[in-house]
Coordinates of C-alpha atoms in Angstrom, one line a residue:
X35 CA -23.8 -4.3 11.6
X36 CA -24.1 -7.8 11.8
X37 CA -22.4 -10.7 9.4
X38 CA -24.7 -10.6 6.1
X39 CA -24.2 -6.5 6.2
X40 CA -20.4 -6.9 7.1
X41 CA -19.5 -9.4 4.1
X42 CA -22.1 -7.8 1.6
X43 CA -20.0 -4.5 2.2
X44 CA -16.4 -5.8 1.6
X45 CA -17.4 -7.7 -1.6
X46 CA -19.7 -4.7 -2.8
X47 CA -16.7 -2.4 -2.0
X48 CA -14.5 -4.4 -3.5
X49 CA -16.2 -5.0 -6.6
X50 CA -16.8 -1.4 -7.0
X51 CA -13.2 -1.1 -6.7
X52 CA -12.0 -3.5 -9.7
X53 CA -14.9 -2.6 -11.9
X54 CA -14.3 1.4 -11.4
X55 CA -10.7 1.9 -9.7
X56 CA -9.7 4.2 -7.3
X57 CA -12.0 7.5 -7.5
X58 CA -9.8 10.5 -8.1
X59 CA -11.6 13.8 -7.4
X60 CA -10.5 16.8 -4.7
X61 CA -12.2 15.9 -2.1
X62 CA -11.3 11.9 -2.1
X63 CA -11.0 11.1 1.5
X64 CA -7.3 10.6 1.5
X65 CA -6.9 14.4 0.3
X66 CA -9.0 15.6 3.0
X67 CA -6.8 13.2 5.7
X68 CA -3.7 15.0 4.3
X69 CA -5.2 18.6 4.0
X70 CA -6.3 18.1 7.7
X71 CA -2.4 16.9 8.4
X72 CA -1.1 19.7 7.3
X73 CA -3.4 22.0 8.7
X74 CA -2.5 20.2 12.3
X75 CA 1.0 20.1 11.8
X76 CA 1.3 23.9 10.9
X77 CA -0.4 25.0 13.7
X78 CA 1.3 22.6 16.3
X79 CA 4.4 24.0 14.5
X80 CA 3.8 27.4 14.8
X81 CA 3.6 27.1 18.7
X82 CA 6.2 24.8 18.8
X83 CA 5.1 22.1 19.5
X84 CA 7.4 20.0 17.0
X85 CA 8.9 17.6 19.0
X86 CA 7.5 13.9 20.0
X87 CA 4.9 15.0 22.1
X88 CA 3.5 17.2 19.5
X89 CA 3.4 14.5 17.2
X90 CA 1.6 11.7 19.0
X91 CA -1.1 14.9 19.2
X92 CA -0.7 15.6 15.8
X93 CA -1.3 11.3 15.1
X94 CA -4.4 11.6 17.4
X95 CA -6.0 14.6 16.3
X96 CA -5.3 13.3 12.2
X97 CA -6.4 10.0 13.0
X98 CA -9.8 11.3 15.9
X99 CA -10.7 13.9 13.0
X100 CA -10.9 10.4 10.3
X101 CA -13.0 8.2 12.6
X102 CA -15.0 11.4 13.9
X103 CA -15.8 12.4 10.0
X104 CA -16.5 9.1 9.2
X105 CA -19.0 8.2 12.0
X106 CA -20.3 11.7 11.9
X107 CA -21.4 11.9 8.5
X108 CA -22.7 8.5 9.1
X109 CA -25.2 9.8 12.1
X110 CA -26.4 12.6 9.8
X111 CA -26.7 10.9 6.6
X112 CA -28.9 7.7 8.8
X113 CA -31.4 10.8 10.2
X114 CA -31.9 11.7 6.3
X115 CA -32.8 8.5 5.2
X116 CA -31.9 5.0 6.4
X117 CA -30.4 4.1 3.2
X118 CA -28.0 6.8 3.0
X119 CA -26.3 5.5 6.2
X120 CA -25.0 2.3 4.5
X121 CA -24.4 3.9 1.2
X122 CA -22.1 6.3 2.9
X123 CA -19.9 3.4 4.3
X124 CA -19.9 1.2 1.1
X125 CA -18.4 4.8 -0.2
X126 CA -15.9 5.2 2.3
X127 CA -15.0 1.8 1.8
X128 CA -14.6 1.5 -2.0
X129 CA -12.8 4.6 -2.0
X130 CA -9.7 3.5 0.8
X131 CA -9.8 0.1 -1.4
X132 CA -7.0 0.7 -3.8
X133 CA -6.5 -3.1 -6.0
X134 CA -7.8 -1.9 -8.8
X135 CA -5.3 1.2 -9.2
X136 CA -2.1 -1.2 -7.7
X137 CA -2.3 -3.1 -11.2
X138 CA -3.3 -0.4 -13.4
X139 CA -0.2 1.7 -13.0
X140 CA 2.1 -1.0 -13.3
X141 CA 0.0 -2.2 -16.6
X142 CA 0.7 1.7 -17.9
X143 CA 4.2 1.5 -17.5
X144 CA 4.4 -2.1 -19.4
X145 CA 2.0 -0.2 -22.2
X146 CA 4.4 2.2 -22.9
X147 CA 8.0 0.1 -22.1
X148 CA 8.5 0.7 -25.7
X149 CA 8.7 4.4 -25.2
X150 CA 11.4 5.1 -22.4
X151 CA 10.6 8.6 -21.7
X152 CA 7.2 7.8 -21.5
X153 CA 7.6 4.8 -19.3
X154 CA 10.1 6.7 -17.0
X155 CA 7.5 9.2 -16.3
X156 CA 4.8 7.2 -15.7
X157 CA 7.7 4.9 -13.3
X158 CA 8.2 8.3 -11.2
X159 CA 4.5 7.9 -9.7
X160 CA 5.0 4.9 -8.5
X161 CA 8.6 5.2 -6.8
X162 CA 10.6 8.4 -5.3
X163 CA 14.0 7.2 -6.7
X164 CA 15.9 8.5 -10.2
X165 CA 14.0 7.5 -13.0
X166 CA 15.6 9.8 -16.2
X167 CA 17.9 7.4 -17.1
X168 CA 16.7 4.0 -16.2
X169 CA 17.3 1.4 -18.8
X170 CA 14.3 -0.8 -19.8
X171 CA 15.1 -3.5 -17.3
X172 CA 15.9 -1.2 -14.4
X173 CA 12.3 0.3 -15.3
X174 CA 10.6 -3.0 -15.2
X175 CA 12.2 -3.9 -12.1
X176 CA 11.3 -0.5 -10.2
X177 CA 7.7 -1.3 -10.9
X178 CA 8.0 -5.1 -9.8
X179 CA 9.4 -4.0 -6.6
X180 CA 6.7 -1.1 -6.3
X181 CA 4.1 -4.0 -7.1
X182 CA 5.6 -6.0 -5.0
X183 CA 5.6 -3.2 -2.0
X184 CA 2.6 -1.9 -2.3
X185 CA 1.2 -5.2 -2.1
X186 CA 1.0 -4.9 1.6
X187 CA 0.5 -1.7 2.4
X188 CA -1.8 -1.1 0.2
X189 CA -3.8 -3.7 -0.4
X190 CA -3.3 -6.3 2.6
X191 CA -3.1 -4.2 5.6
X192 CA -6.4 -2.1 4.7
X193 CA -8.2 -5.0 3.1
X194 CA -8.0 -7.4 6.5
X195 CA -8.5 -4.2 8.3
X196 CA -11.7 -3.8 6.9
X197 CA -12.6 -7.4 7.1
X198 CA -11.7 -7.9 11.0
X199 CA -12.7 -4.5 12.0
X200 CA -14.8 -3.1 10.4
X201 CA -14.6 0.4 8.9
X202 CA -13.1 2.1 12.0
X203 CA -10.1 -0.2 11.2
X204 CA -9.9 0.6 7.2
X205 CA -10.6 4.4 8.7
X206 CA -7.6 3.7 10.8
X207 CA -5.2 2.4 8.7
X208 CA -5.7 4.9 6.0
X209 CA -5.1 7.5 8.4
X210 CA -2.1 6.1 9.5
X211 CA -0.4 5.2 6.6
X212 CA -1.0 9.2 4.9
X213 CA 0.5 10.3 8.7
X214 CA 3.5 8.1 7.8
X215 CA 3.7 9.2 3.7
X216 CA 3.9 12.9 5.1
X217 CA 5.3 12.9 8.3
X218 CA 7.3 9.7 9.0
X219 CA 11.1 11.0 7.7
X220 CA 14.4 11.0 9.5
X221 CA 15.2 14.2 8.7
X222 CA 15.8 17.7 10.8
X223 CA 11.9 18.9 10.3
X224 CA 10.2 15.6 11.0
X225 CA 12.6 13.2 12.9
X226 CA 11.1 13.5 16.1
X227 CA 7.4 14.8 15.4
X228 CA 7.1 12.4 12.7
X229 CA 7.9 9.2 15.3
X230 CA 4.0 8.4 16.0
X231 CA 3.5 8.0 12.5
X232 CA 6.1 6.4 11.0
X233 CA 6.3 3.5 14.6
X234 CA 2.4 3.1 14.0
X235 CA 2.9 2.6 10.4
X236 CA 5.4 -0.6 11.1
X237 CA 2.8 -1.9 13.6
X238 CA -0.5 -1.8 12.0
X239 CA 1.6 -3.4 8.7
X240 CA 4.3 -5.5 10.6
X241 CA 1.6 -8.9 10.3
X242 CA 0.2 -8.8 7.3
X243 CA 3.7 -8.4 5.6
X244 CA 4.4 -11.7 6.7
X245 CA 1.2 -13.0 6.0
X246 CA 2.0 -11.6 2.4
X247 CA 4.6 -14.6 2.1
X248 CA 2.7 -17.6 1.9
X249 CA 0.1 -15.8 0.2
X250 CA 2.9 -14.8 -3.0
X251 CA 3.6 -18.4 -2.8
X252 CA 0.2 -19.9 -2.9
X253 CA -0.4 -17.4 -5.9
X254 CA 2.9 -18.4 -7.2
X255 CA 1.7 -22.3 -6.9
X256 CA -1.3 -21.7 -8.9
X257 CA 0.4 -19.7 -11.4
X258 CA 3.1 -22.8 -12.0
X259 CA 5.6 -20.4 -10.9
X260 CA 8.6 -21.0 -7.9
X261 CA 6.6 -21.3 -4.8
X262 CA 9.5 -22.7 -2.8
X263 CA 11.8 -19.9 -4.0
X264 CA 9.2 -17.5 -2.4
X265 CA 9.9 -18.6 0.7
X266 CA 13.2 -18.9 1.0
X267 CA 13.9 -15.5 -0.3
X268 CA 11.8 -14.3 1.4
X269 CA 13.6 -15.5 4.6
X270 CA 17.3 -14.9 3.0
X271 CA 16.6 -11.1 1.6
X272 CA 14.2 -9.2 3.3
X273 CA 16.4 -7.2 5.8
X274 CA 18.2 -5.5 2.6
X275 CA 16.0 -3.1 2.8
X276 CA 15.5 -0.5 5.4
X277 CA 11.9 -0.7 6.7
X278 CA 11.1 -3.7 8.8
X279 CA 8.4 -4.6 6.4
X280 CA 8.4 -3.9 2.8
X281 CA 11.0 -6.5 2.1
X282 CA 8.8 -9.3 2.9
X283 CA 7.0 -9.5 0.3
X284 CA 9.3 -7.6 -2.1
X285 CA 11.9 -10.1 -2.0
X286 CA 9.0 -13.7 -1.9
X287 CA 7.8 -11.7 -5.3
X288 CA 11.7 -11.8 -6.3
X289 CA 11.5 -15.5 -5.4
X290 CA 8.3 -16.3 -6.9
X291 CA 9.2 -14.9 -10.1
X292 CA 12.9 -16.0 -10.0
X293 CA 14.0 -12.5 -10.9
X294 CA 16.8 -10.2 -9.3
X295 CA 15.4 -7.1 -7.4
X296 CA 16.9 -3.6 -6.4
X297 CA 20.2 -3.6 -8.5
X298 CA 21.8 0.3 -8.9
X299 CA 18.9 3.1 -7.7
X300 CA 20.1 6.5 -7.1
X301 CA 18.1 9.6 -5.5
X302 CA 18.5 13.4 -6.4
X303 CA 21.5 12.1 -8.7
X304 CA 23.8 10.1 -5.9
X305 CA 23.7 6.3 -6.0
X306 CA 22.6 4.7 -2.9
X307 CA 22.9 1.3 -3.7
X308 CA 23.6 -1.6 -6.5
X309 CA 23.0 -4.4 -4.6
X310 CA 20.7 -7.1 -6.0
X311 CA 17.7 -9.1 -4.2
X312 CA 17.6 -12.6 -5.4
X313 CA 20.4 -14.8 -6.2
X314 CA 23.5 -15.0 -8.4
X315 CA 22.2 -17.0 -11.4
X316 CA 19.0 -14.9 -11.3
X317 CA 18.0 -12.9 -14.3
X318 CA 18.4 -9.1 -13.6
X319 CA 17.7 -8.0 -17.0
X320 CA 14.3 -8.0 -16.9
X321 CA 12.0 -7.1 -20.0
X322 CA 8.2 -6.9 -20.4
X323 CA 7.0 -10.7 -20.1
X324 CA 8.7 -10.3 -16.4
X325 CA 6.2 -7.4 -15.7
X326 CA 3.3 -9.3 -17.3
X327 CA 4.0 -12.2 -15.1
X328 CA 4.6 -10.0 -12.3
X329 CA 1.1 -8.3 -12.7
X330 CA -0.7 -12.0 -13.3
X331 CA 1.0 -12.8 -10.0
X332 CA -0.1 -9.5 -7.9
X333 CA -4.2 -10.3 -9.6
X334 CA -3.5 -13.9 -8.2
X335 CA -2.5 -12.3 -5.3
X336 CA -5.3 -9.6 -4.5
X337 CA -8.0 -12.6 -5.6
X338 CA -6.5 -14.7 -2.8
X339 CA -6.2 -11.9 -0.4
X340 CA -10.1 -11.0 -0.7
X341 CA -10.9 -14.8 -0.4
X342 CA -8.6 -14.9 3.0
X343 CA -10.4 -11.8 4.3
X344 CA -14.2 -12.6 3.8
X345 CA -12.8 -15.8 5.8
X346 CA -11.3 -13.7 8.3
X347 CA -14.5 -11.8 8.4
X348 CA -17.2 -14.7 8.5
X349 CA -15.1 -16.2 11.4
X350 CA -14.9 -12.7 13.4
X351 CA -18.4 -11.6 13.0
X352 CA -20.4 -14.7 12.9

């Protein structure tokens, strides 16, 4: 594919994606990725092969299958009719790009902050934590913080992916991050055959979640928000939490907005934590106009990230 085809496909796909949103159907791609898991991980299971080794085959057979189905169904559609070749990848493409659906769920919840039991339920597809009895402001900053997460993983990591590398790379990340979402836990079942997945998971996203920094603050600039502040918390909170990614740009969004992040969570009724991310004389009590700003910033954000991408793209492919 050369340039003109390369960029035409990441702004058609991406287009698609905020003028349609994420397609949701049985057979959407991801479903078939994480049908094709589990059928992989039972059988490997069943022959026990459920240790390491077993799961770096179970990564490459997942992620092989992805790339193979992909390129595949490309070769067959192209002998059809030349048309259908590139059709078939602006498809793929569209359908991985998930922008679009990142602000549409946190928009639902700030529809319906007005009705808590409704705004808890819709909260409890965004995050795993306890949402039955989260105030208003411990709703609105669960869906900040899943904004904020999801930023990376699922926009910036498959967007730049897909600008640098084509498809294969959008392919690949996709794959990897449903191997991690169903594999990657520290538990008795999964700690070992899960370690592929949940290791190549913190690579593929370990750069662009600190790329996502400057890129919250530039947003943050042109939205006359705190810049600076992005920064810095970024740099002063993001090891409060676990994974050696997802606080980068979790706590810079903290910063940027000059909110206070986290605060109590509890899972399957037990508290885990009620520390805050941001500082002291931050507001914690968060209400809708923090969400609102919160979703202008993540827009800002995805605008910028497209912009950074086609660069990343012309420069790579020219």
């Amino acid at each position: 594919m050369d340039l003109t085809g390369h960029l035409t496909l990441i702004l058609a796909a991406c287009l698609l994606d905020a003028v349609v949103g994420d397609p949701v159907y049985r057979l959407h791609p991801i479903r078939v990725v994480g049908a094709w898991s589990l059928l992989w991980e039972r059988a490997l299971f069943t022959v026990g092969w459920n240790g390491r080794g077993g799961g770096i085959l179970h990564w490459l057979l997942v992620v092989g299958g992805a790339l193979a189905a992909w390129w595949g169904a490309r070769i067959g559609l192209g002998w059809l009719h030349p048309w259908l070749a590139p059709a078939w990848d602006l498809f793929i493409a569209y359908s991985l790009l998930c922008m679009r659906d990142l602000l549409r769920h946190g928009q639902r919840v700030l529809d319906t902050l007005d009705d808590l039991p409704t705004a808890r339920q819709r909260l409890s597809m965004l995050v795993g934590r306890d949402t039955a009895h989260l105030p208003r402001d411990g709703i609105v900053r669960a869906t900040i913080e899943s904004l904020s997460e999801n930023l990376t993983d699922g926009v910036l990591t498959p967007l730049w992916a897909l600008c640098l590398f084509g498809l294969p790379g959008l392919i690949l990340v996709k794959a990897v991050s449903s191997l991690d979402s169903m594999v990657g836990y520290r538990n008795e079942r999964y700690g070992r055959f899960g370690w592929a997945g949940a290791r190549s998971d913190d690579l593929i996203h370990w750069l662009p979640a600190r790329l996502s920094v400057p890129l919250i603050a530039m947003a943050a600039a042109i939205l006359d928000l705190h810049p600076r502040l992005a920064f810095r918390a970024a740099r002063t909170y993001h090891a409060l939490l676990p994974s050696p990614n997802s606080g980068w740009s979790e706590a810079a969004c903290a910063g940027a907005l000059r909110v206070r992040l986290i605060g109590p969570i509890r899972y399957g009724g037990r508290l885990v934590t009620e520390q805050y991310m941001g500082d002291p004389d931050w507001p914690a009590a968060l209400d809708g106009a923090h969400l609102r700003q919160a979703l202008r910033l993540m827009l800002v954000c995805c605008l910028l990230a497209v912009g950074v991408g086609v660069s990343l793209g012309a420069l790579v492919w020219r």
